[in-house]
Coordinates of C-alpha atoms and ligand atoms in Angstrom, one line a residue:
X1 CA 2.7 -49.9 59.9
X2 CA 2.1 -53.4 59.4
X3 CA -1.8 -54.5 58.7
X4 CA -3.0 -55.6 62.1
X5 CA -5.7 -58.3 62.2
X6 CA -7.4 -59.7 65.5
X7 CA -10.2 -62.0 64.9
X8 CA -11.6 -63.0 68.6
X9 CA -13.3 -65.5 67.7
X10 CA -14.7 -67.9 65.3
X11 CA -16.8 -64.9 63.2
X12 CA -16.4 -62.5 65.8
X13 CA -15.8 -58.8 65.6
X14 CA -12.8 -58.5 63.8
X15 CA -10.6 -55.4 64.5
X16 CA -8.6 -54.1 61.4
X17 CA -6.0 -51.5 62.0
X18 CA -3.7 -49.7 59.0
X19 CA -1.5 -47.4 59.5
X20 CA -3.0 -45.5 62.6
X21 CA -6.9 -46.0 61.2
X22 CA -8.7 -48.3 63.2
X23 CA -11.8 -49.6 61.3
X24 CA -14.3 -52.2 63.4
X25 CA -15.8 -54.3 60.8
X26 CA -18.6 -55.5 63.0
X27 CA -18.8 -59.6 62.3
X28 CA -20.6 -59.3 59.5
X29 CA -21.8 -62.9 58.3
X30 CA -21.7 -63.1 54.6
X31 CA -23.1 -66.0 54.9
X32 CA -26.6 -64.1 55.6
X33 CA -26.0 -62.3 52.4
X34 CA -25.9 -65.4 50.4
X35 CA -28.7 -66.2 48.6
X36 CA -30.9 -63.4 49.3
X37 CA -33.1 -62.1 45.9
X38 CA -30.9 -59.3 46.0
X39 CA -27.6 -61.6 46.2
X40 CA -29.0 -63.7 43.1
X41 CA -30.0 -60.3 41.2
X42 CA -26.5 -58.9 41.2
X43 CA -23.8 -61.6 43.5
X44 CA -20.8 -59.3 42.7
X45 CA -20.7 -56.6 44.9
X46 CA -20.8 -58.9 47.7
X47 CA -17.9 -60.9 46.6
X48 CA -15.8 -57.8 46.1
X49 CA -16.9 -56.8 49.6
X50 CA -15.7 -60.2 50.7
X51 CA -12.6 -60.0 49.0
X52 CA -11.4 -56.7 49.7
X53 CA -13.1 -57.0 53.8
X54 CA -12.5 -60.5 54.8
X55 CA -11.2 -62.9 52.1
X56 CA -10.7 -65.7 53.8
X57 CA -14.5 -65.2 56.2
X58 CA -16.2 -67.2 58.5
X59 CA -20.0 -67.9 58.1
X60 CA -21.4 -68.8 61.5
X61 CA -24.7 -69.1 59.5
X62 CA -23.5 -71.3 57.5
X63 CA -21.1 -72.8 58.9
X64 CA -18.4 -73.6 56.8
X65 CA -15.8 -71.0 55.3
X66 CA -15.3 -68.9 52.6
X67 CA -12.6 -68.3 49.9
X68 CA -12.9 -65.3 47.0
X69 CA -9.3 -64.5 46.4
X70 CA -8.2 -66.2 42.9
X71 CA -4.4 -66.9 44.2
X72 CA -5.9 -68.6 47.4
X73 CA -8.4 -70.8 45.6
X74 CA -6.1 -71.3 42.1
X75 CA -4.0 -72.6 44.8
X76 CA -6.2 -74.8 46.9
X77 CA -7.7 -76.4 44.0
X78 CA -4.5 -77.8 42.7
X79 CA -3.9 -79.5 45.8
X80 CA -4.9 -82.4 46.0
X81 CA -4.9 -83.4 49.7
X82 CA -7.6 -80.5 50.4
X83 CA -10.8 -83.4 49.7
X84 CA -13.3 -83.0 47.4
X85 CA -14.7 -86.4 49.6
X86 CA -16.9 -83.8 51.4
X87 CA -21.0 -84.9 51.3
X88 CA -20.8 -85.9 55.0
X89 CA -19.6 -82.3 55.9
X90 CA -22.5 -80.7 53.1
X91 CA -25.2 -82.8 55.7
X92 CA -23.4 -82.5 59.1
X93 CA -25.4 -80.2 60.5
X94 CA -28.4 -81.8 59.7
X95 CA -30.6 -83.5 62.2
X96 CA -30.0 -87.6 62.5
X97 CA -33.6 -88.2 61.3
X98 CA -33.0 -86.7 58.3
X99 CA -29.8 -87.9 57.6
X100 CA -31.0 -90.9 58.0
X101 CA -33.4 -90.4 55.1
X102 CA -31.0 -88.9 52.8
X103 CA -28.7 -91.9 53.0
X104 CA -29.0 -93.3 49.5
X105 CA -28.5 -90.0 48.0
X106 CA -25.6 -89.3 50.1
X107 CA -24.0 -92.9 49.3
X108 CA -24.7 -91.8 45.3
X109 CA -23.0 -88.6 45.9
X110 CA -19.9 -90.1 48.1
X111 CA -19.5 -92.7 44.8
X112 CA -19.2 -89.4 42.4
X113 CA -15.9 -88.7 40.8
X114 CA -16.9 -85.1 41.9
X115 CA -16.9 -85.7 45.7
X116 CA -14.3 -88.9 45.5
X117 CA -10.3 -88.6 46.1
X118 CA -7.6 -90.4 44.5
X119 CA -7.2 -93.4 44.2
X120 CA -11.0 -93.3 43.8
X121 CA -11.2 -90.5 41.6
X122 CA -8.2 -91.7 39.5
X123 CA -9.9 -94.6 38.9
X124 CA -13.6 -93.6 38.2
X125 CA -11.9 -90.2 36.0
X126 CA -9.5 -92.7 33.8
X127 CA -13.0 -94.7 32.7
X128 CA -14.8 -91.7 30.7
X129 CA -11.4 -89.1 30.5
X130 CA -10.5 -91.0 26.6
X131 CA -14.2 -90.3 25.3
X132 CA -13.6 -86.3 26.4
X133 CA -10.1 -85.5 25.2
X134 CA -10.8 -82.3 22.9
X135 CA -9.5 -84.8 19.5
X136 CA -12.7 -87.3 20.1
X137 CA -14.8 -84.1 21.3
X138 CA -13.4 -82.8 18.1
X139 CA -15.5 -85.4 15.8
X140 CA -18.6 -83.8 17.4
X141 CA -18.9 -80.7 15.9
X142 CA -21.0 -81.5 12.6
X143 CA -23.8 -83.0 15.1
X144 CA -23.2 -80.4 17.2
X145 CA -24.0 -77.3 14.3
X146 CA -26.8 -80.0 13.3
X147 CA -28.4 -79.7 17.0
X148 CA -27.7 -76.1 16.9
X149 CA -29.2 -75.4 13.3
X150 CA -32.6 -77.1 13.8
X151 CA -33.6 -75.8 17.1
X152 CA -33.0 -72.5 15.1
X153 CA -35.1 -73.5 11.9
X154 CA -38.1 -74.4 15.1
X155 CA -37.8 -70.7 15.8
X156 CA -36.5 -68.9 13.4
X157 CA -39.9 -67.6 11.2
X158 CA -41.1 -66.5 14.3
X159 CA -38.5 -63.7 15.2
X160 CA -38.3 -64.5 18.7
X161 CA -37.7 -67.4 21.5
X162 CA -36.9 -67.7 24.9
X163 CA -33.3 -68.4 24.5
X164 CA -33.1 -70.7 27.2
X165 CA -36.4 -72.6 26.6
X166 CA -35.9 -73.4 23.2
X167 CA -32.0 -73.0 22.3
X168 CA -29.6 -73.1 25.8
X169 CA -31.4 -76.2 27.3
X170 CA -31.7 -78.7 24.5
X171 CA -28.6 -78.0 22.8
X172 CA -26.6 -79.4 25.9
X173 CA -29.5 -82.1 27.1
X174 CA -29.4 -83.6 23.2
X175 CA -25.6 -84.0 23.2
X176 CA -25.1 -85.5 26.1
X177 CA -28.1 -87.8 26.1
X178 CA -27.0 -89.2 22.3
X179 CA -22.9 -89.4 24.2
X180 CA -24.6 -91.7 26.7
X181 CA -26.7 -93.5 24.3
X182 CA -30.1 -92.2 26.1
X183 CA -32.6 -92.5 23.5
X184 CA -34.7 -89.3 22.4
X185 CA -37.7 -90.0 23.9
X186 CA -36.7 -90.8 27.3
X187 CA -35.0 -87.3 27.3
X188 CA -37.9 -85.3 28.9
X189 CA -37.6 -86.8 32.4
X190 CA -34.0 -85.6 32.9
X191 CA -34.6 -82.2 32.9
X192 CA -36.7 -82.4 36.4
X193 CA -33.7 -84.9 37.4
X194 CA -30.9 -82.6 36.5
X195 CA -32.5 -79.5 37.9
X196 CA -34.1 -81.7 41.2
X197 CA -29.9 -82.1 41.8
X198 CA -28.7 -79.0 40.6
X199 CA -31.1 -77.0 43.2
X200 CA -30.2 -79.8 46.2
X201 CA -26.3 -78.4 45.8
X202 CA -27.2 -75.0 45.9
X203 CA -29.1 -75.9 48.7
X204 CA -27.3 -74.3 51.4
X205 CA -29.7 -73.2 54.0
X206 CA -30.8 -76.8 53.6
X207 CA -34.6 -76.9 53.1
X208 CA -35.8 -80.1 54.1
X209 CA -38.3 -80.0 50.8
X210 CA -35.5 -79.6 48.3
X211 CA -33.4 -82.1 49.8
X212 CA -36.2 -84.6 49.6
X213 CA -37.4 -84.0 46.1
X214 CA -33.6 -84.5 45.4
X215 CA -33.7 -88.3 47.3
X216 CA -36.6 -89.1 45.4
X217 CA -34.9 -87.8 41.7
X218 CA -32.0 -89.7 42.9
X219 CA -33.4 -93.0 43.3
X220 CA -35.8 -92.4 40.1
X221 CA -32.4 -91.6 38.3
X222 CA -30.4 -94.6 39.4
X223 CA -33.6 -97.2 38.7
X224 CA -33.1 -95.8 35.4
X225 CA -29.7 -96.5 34.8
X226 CA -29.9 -99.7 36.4
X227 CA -32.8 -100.8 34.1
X228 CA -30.8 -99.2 30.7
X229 CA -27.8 -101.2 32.3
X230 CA -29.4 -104.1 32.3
X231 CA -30.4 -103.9 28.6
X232 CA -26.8 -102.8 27.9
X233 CA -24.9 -106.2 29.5
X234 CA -27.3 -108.3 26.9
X235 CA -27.0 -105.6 23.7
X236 CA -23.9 -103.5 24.1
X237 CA -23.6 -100.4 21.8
X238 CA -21.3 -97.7 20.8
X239 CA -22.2 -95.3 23.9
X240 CA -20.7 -93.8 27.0
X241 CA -23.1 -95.5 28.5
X242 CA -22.0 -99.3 26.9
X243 CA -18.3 -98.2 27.9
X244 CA -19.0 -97.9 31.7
X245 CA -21.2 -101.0 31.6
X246 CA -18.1 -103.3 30.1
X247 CA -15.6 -101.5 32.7
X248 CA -18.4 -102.5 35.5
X249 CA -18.5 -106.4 34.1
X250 CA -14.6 -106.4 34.4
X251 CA -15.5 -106.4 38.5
X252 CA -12.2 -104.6 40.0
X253 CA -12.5 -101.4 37.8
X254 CA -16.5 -100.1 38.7
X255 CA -18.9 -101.1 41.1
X256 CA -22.7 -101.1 39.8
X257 CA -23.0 -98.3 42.5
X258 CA -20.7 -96.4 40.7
X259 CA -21.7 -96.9 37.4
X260 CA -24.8 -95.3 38.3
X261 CA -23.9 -92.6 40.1
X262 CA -21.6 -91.5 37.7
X263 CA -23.9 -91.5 34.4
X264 CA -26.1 -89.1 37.1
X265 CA -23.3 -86.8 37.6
X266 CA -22.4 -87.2 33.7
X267 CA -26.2 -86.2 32.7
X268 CA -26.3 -83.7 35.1
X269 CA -22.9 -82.0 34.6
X270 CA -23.8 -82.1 30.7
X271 CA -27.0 -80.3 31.4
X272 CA -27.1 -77.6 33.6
X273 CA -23.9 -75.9 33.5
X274 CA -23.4 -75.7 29.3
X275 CA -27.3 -74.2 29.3
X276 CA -25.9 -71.5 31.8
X277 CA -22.9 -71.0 29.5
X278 CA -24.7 -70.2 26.7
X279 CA -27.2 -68.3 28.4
X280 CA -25.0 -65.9 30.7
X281 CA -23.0 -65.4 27.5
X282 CA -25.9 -64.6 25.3
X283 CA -27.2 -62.4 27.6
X284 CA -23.8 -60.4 28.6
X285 CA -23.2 -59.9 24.4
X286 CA -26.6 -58.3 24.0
X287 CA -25.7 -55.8 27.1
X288 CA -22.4 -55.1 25.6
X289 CA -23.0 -53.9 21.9
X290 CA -19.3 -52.7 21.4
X291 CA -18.3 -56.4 22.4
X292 CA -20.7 -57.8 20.0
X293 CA -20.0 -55.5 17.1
X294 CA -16.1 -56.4 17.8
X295 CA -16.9 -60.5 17.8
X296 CA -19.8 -60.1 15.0
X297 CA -17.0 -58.3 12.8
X298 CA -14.2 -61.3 13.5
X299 CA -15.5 -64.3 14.6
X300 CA -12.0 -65.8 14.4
X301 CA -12.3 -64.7 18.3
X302 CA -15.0 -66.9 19.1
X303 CA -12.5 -69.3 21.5
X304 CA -11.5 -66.1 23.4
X305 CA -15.0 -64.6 23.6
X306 CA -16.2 -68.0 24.7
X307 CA -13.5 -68.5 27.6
X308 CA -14.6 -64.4 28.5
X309 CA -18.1 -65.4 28.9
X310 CA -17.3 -68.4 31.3
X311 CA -15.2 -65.7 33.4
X312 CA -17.2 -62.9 33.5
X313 CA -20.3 -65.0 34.4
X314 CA -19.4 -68.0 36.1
X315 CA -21.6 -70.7 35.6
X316 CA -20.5 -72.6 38.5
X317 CA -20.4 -70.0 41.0
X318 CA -18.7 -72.1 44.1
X319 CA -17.6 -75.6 44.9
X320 CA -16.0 -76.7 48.5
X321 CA -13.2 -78.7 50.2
X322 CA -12.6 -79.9 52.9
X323 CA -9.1 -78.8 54.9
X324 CA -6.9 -82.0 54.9
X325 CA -4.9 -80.5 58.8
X326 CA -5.1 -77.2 60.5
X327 CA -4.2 -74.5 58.0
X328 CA -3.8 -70.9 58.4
X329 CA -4.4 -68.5 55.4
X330 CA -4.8 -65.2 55.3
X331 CA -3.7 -64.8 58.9
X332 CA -6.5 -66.8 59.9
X333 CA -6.9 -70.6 61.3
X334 CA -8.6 -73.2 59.4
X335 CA -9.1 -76.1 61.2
X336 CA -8.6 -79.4 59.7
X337 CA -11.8 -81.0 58.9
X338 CA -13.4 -78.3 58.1
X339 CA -16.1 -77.2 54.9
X340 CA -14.5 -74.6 52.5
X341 CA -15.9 -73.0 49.9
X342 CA -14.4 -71.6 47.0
X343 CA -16.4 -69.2 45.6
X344 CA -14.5 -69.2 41.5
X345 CA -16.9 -66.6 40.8
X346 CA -15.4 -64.0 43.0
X347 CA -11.9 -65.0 42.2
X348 CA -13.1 -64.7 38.4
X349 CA -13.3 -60.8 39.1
X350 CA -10.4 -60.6 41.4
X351 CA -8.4 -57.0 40.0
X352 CA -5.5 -58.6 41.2
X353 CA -5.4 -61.0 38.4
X354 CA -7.7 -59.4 36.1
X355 CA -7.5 -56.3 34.4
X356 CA -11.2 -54.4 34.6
X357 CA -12.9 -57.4 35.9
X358 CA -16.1 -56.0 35.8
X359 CA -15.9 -55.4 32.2
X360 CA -16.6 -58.0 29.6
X361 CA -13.9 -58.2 27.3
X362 CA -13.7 -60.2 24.0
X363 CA -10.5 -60.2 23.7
X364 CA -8.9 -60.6 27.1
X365 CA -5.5 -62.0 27.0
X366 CA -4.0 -64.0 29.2
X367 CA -7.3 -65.0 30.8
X368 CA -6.5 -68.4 32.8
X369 CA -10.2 -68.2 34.6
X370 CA -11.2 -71.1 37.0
X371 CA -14.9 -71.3 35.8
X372 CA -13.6 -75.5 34.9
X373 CA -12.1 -75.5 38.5
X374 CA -8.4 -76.9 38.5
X375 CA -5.9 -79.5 39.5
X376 CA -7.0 -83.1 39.5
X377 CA -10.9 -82.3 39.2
X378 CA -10.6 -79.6 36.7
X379 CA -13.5 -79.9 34.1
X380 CA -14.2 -83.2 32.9
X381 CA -16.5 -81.9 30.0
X382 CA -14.8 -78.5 29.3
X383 CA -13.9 -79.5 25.5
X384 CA -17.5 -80.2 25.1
X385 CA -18.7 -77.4 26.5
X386 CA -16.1 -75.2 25.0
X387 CA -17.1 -76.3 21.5
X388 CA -20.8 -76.3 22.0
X389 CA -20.6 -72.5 23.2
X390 CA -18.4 -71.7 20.5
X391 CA -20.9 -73.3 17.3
X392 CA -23.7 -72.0 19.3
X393 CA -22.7 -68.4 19.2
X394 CA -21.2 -68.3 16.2
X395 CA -24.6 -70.0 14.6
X396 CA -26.1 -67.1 16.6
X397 CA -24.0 -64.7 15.3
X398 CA -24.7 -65.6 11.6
X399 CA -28.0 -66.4 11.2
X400 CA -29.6 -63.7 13.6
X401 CA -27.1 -61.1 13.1
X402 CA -29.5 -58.1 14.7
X403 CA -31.0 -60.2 17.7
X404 CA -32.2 -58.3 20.7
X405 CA -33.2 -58.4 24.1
X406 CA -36.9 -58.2 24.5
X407 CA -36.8 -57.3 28.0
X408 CA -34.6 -55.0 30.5
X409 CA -35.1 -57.3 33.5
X410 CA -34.2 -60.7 33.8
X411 CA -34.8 -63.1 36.4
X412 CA -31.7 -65.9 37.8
X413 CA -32.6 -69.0 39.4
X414 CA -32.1 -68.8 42.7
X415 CA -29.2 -71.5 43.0
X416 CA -25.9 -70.3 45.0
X417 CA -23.9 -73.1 42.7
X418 CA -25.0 -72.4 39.6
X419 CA -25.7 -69.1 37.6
X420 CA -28.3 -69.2 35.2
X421 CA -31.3 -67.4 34.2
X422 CA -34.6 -68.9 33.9
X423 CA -35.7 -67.5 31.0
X424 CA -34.8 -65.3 28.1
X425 CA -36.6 -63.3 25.9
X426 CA -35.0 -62.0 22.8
X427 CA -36.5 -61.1 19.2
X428 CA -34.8 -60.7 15.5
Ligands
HEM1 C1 -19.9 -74.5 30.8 C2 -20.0 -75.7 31.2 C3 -19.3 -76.3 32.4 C4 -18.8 -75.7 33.5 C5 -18.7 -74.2 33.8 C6 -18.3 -76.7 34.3 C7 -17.6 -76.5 35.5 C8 -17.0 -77.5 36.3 C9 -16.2 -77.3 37.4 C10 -16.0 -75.9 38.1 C11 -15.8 -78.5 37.9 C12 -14.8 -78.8 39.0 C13 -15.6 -78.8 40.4 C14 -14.6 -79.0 41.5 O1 -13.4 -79.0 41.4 O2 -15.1 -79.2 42.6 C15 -16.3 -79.5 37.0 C16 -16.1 -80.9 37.1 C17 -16.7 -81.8 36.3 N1 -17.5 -81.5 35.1 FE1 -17.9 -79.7 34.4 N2 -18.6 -77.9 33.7 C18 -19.2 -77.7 32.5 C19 -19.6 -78.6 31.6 C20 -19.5 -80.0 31.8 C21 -20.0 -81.0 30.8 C22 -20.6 -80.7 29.5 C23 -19.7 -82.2 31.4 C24 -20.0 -83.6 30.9 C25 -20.2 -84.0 29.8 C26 -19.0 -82.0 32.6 C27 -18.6 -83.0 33.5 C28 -17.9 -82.8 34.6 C29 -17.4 -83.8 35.5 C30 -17.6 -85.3 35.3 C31 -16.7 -83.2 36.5 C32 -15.9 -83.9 37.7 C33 -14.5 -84.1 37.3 C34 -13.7 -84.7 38.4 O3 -14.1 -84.7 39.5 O4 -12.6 -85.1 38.1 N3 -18.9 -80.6 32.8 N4 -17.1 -78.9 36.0

């Protein structure tokens, strides 16, 4: 007998019935689930729940729906009509007031290649795309192993570090910064920038306090770039930074507004999301000593082991649309308009595209993850980030060949966008 769905209602009690069994799954919001200490400890068994119960669920709490199925959201993300243009629907439900007070940070965002659709996004994209083709990333990779090797000499007479602290954070924050042409010693104030915006988009229950401390970072941040832009029109150099400045002067191609918000979004995207690559990574090897023993003995896999670390802990857990016309998928009605998520974390571990998904596999084949999104706003930085897991590793790998975990537990931020521990203890 055909699989029987009734949903009455928008997240109402949904009545399942196959082949003569008749299950009630009792509205359960997922939504409430999100972002409990629980949830953050260990998100996974929710999102197989999710996909297996309800993959395409209504969140009443948080009103907006939500996605885990990889074909639905491999899909979805290639099409480009569902809008990424989707700030206003993030702040909808807050009250005018406040709204109100968050409008600067909400114009930065809206002027974000991140949130912007074509032609917006074609246009702002083409600017930077040429100084991240994987070729120019390419002519990185001596500074990169530089970077890498003497934030290992600071540690490396001591036989121990917390591997976030003093290896995943800086490696990513130094790169970027010298790409931009941010000089060293004004490098310190973008970590509380990058993190103030990180924790405002995995904000979701929307507390009024981290919304604000992310209005102030954002105006702190832009007074920043407007200053260096300044300095940049009189004494161009060879930097992102100097490139986005000479499309601004050219008027038609970048507004000033744009130019800031995008060297936020570029500082930020650089930051966060490589530190939590390195970090998730590090941490699933040294859980997994038959995968390690296997990479340690061939590090000729290093490009596969890197692209299994990105699937098997997403770094960037979720990002959103919004539905472009009334939709139905998965037997149920989206209507146009509305907040989507897609959670690539839960489609990374969807067994209907990945063999074992809950084991960490060095050598997976065939593994076409979505931890860099897809279609039009597929990862900007990937190459980047690609090659700075893969020196970092391998530099681990080499020079600390019997590292260890110096603890059992581990704590992860609480973020629902972004995975990534706060700290990591490990000796040699
Ligand atoms: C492991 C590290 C990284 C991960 C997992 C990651 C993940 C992602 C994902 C999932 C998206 C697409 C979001 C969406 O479709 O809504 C994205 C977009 C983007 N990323 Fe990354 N990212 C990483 C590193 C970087 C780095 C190092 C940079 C910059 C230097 C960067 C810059 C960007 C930009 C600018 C976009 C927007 C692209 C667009 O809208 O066309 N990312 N990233």
């Amino acid at each position: 007998m055909a699989i029987d769905l009734l949903q009455v209602g928008w997240g109402g009690a949904a009545r399942h019935r196959m082949d003569g069994e008749i299950r009630w799954n009792m509205s359960e919001d997922y939504g409430l689930r999100l972002g409990t200490p629980a949830f953050f400890a260990d998100p996974y068994p929710t999102f197989e729940r999710m996909r297996s119960e309800d993959p395409v669920h209504w969140s009443p709490a948080l009103g907006r729906w939500h996605l885990t199925r990889y074909a639905d959201i491999d899909a979805l993300l290639r099409e480009p009509r569902w809008s990424a243009n989707r700030v206003r629907l993030f702040l909808g439900s807050l009250p005018t007031e406040t709204r109100k007070e968050l409008q600067p940070l909400e114009q930065a965002l809206v002027n974000q290649m991140l949130f912007a659709d074509p032609p917006d996004h074609t246009r702002l994209r083409s600017l930077v795309s040429k100084a991240f083709t994987p070729r120019v990333v390419e002519r990185l990779r001596p500074r990169i192993a530089a970077i890498v090797n003497e934030l290992l000499d600071q540690v490396a007479a001591t036989h121990r570090m917390d591997a976030i602290r003093d290896f995943a954070y800086p490696l990513p924050a130094i790169v970027i910064c010298e790409l931009l042409g941010v000089p060293s010693e004004e490098r310190e104030q973008f970590k509380h920038w990058s993190s103030a915006l990180a924790a405002f988009l995995g904000n979701y229950r929307r507390d009024p306090e981290i919304d604000r401390q992310a209005l102030a970072t954002g105006i702190e941040a832009a007074d920043y770039f407007r200053i260096t832009a300044d300095r940049l029109r009189e004494q161009p150099r060879d930097d992102l930074l100097s490139l986005m400045v000479a499309a601004e002067e050219q008027g038609d191609r970048l507004s000033v507004e744009e130019l800031l918000a995008n060297s936020v979004l570029l500082l930020g995207a650089g930051h966060e999301t490589t530190t939590n690559l390195i970090g998730n990574g590090l941490l699933a090897l040294l859980r997994n000593s038959d995968q390690r023993r296997r990479l340690q003995n061939d590090l000729s896999l290093m490009p596969m082991a890197v692209e299994e670390f990105l699937r098997y802990e997403s770094p960037v857990q979720v990002t959103s649309r919004g539905a472009p016309e009334d939709v139905e998928i998965g037997g149920k009605r989206i209507a146009k308009g509305s907040l989507v998520n897609f959670w690539i974390a839960a489609a990374n571990r969807d067994p209907e595209r990945f063999a074992e998904p809950n084991q960490l596999d060095v050598e997976r084949q065939n593994n076409r993850h979505l931890a860099f999104g897809a279609g039009i706003h597929f990862c900007l930085g990937a190459p980047l980030a690609r090659l700075e897991g893969q020196i970092a590793f391998t530099t681990l790998l080499e020079r600390m060949p019997n590292m260890k975990l110096a603890t059992d537990t581990v704590e992860w931020q609480p973020n629902i966008s972004f995975r990534g521990l706060t700290a990591l203890s490990v000796t040699w």
